[in-house]
PDB file of C-alpha atoms in Angstrom:
ATOM      1  CA  MET A   1     -54.807  10.046 -38.528  1.00  0.00           C
ATOM      2  CA  PHE A   2     -57.624   9.677 -41.001  1.00  0.00           C
ATOM      3  CA  GLU A   3     -60.767  11.545 -39.802  1.00  0.00           C
ATOM      4  CA  GLU A   4     -64.403  11.630 -40.944  1.00  0.00           C
ATOM      5  CA  ALA A   5     -65.614  14.595 -42.842  1.00  0.00           C
ATOM      6  CA  MET A   6     -65.478  17.777 -40.770  1.00  0.00           C
ATOM      7  CA  CYS A   7     -65.442  21.447 -41.328  1.00  0.00           C
ATOM      8  CA  CYS A   8     -62.520  21.778 -39.002  1.00  0.00           C
ATOM      9  CA  ALA A   9     -60.064  19.670 -36.883  1.00  0.00           C
ATOM     10  CA  THR A  10     -60.555  21.436 -33.611  1.00  0.00           C
ATOM     11  CA  GLY A  11     -64.196  20.103 -32.792  1.00  0.00           C
ATOM     12  CA  VAL A  12     -65.353  23.649 -31.826  1.00  0.00           C
ATOM     13  CA  CYS A  13     -67.135  24.618 -35.057  1.00  0.00           C
ATOM     14  CA  GLY A  14     -70.118  22.295 -34.754  1.00  0.00           C
ATOM     15  CA  PRO A  15     -73.390  22.376 -32.694  1.00  0.00           C
ATOM     16  CA  SER A  16     -71.455  20.678 -29.685  1.00  0.00           C
ATOM     17  CA  VAL A  17     -67.709  20.625 -28.682  1.00  0.00           C
ATOM     18  CA  LYS A  18     -66.023  17.273 -28.896  1.00  0.00           C
ATOM     19  CA  LYS A  19     -63.469  16.981 -26.204  1.00  0.00           C
ATOM     20  CA  GLU A  20     -61.531  14.307 -27.870  1.00  0.00           C
ATOM     21  CA  LEU A  21     -60.994  16.587 -30.969  1.00  0.00           C
ATOM     22  CA  ILE A  22     -59.846  19.354 -28.812  1.00  0.00           C
ATOM     23  CA  GLN A  23     -57.355  17.019 -27.011  1.00  0.00           C
ATOM     24  CA  THR A  24     -56.122  15.578 -30.383  1.00  0.00           C
ATOM     25  CA  THR A  25     -55.614  19.018 -31.690  1.00  0.00           C
ATOM     26  CA  ALA A  26     -53.573  19.966 -28.652  1.00  0.00           C
ATOM     27  CA  ILE A  27     -51.402  16.802 -28.782  1.00  0.00           C
ATOM     28  CA  GLN A  28     -50.876  17.447 -32.548  1.00  0.00           C
ATOM     29  CA  ARG A  29     -49.740  20.976 -31.874  1.00  0.00           C
ATOM     30  CA  HIS A  30     -47.440  20.084 -29.041  1.00  0.00           C
ATOM     31  CA  VAL A  31     -45.864  17.242 -30.870  1.00  0.00           C
ATOM     32  CA  ASN A  32     -45.339  19.022 -34.215  1.00  0.00           C
ATOM     33  CA  ALA A  33     -43.772  21.983 -32.397  1.00  0.00           C
ATOM     34  CA  ASP A  34     -41.279  19.734 -30.787  1.00  0.00           C
ATOM     35  CA  GLY A  35     -40.051  18.365 -34.020  1.00  0.00           C
ATOM     36  CA  GLU A  36     -39.265  14.895 -32.653  1.00  0.00           C
ATOM     37  CA  ASN A  37     -42.351  13.301 -34.224  1.00  0.00           C
ATOM     38  CA  ILE A  38     -45.114  14.569 -36.419  1.00  0.00           C
ATOM     39  CA  ILE A  39     -48.726  14.003 -36.515  1.00  0.00           C
ATOM     40  CA  ILE A  40     -50.575  14.444 -39.683  1.00  0.00           C
ATOM     41  CA  ARG A  41     -54.358  14.450 -39.714  1.00  0.00           C
ATOM     42  CA  ARG A  42     -56.281  13.816 -43.084  1.00  0.00           C
ATOM     43  CA  ASN A  43     -59.853  15.049 -43.086  1.00  0.00           C
ATOM     44  CA  LEU A  44     -62.346  13.288 -45.579  1.00  0.00           C
ATOM     45  CA  THR A  45     -63.709  16.650 -46.491  1.00  0.00           C
ATOM     46  CA  GLN A  46     -60.362  18.510 -47.147  1.00  0.00           C
ATOM     47  CA  ASN A  47     -58.118  15.671 -48.188  1.00  0.00           C
ATOM     48  CA  PRO A  48     -60.097  13.069 -50.008  1.00  0.00           C
ATOM     49  CA  ASP A  49     -57.192  12.019 -52.259  1.00  0.00           C
ATOM     50  CA  ALA A  50     -55.316  10.903 -49.155  1.00  0.00           C
ATOM     51  CA  PHE A  51     -57.949   8.308 -48.455  1.00  0.00           C
ATOM     52  CA  VAL A  52     -57.866   6.994 -52.076  1.00  0.00           C
ATOM     53  CA  ARG A  53     -54.062   6.900 -52.281  1.00  0.00           C
ATOM     54  CA  ASN A  54     -53.607   4.936 -49.098  1.00  0.00           C
ATOM     55  CA  HIS A  55     -54.699   1.366 -49.986  1.00  0.00           C
ATOM     56  CA  GLN A  56     -55.024   0.200 -46.372  1.00  0.00           C
ATOM     57  CA  ILE A  57     -57.517   3.088 -45.572  1.00  0.00           C
ATOM     58  CA  ASN A  58     -59.202   2.664 -48.939  1.00  0.00           C
ATOM     59  CA  ASP A  59     -59.729  -1.008 -48.363  1.00  0.00           C
ATOM     60  CA  LEU A  60     -61.206  -0.335 -44.693  1.00  0.00           C
ATOM     61  CA  LEU A  61     -63.451   2.319 -46.117  1.00  0.00           C
ATOM     62  CA  LYS A  62     -64.788  -0.105 -48.856  1.00  0.00           C
ATOM     63  CA  LYS A  63     -65.318  -2.908 -46.319  1.00  0.00           C
ATOM     64  CA  TYR A  64     -66.811  -0.910 -43.502  1.00  0.00           C
ATOM     65  CA  GLY A  65     -67.800   2.459 -44.799  1.00  0.00           C
ATOM     66  CA  ILE A  66     -67.139   5.692 -42.791  1.00  0.00           C
ATOM     67  CA  THR A  67     -68.028   4.225 -39.602  1.00  0.00           C
ATOM     68  CA  VAL A  68     -64.372   2.889 -39.417  1.00  0.00           C
ATOM     69  CA  LEU A  69     -63.156   6.440 -38.961  1.00  0.00           C
ATOM     70  CA  PRO A  70     -61.246   7.944 -37.427  1.00  0.00           C
ATOM     71  CA  ILE A  71     -58.195   5.550 -38.117  1.00  0.00           C
ATOM     72  CA  THR A  72     -54.808   6.125 -36.576  1.00  0.00           C
ATOM     73  CA  MET A  73     -51.737   4.902 -38.284  1.00  0.00           C
ATOM     74  CA  VAL A  74     -48.182   5.024 -36.844  1.00  0.00           C
ATOM     75  CA  ASN A  75     -45.410   4.536 -39.367  1.00  0.00           C
ATOM     76  CA  GLY A  76     -47.787   2.967 -41.837  1.00  0.00           C
ATOM     77  CA  ILE A  77     -49.404   0.389 -39.371  1.00  0.00           C
ATOM     78  CA  ILE A  78     -53.001   0.777 -38.337  1.00  0.00           C
ATOM     79  CA  PHE A  79     -53.101   1.044 -34.521  1.00  0.00           C
ATOM     80  CA  LYS A  80     -56.772   2.045 -33.824  1.00  0.00           C
ATOM     81  CA  GLN A  81     -60.152   2.364 -35.766  1.00  0.00           C
ATOM     82  CA  ARG A  82     -63.505   3.774 -35.091  1.00  0.00           C
ATOM     83  CA  ASP A  83     -62.276   6.078 -32.098  1.00  0.00           C
ATOM     84  CA  TYR A  84     -59.568   8.575 -31.452  1.00  0.00           C
ATOM     85  CA  PRO A  85     -56.587   7.522 -29.296  1.00  0.00           C
ATOM     86  CA  THR A  86     -56.878   8.150 -25.591  1.00  0.00           C
ATOM     87  CA  PHE A  87     -54.264  10.541 -24.153  1.00  0.00           C
ATOM     88  CA  GLN A  88     -52.038   7.466 -22.841  1.00  0.00           C
ATOM     89  CA  GLU A  89     -52.334   5.855 -26.343  1.00  0.00           C
ATOM     90  CA  PHE A  90     -50.969   8.919 -27.883  1.00  0.00           C
ATOM     91  CA  SER A  91     -48.063   8.921 -25.343  1.00  0.00           C
ATOM     92  CA  ASP A  92     -47.546   5.160 -26.053  1.00  0.00           C
ATOM     93  CA  TYR A  93     -47.494   5.571 -29.823  1.00  0.00           C
ATOM     94  CA  LEU A  94     -45.109   8.472 -29.726  1.00  0.00           C
ATOM     95  CA  HIS A  95     -42.943   7.341 -26.868  1.00  0.00           C
ATOM     96  CA  GLN A  96     -43.302  10.768 -25.517  1.00  0.00           C
ATOM     97  CA  ASP A  97     -44.327  12.598 -22.453  1.00  0.00           C
ATOM     98  CA  LEU A  98     -47.345  14.720 -23.372  1.00  0.00           C
ATOM     99  CA  SER A  99     -48.315  15.989 -20.029  1.00  0.00           C
ATOM    100  CA  ARG A 100     -47.932  19.490 -21.280  1.00  0.00           C
ATOM    101  CA  ALA A 101     -50.528  18.964 -24.044  1.00  0.00           C
ATOM    102  CA  PHE A 102     -53.118  17.652 -21.578  1.00  0.00           C
ATOM    103  CA  VAL A 103     -56.638  19.626 -21.912  1.00  0.00           C
ATOM    104  CA  ARG A 104     -58.484  19.862 -18.681  1.00  0.00           C
TER     105      ARG A 104
END
């Protein structure tokens, strides 16, 4: 995942809590702990080189600017732009039951 500039990935460090970031973090931790798949999140503030090195991401940023973020890639293929995947989309992308990672 390629995300906009943020001070942290959880979404709780700013003036308002972003539920989609909290859900994304919970899914990432669950998936990465399982070891079957891995979710890597690149933050524009903390990982700017990753945005430059990935030609697909770099081209989208040049064409649309940062409004195209976040971008979700699965195995090198862009699946979603401008918004975080829904809980169901994460499950579909990963072919995995993520019910234990659902944030209420």
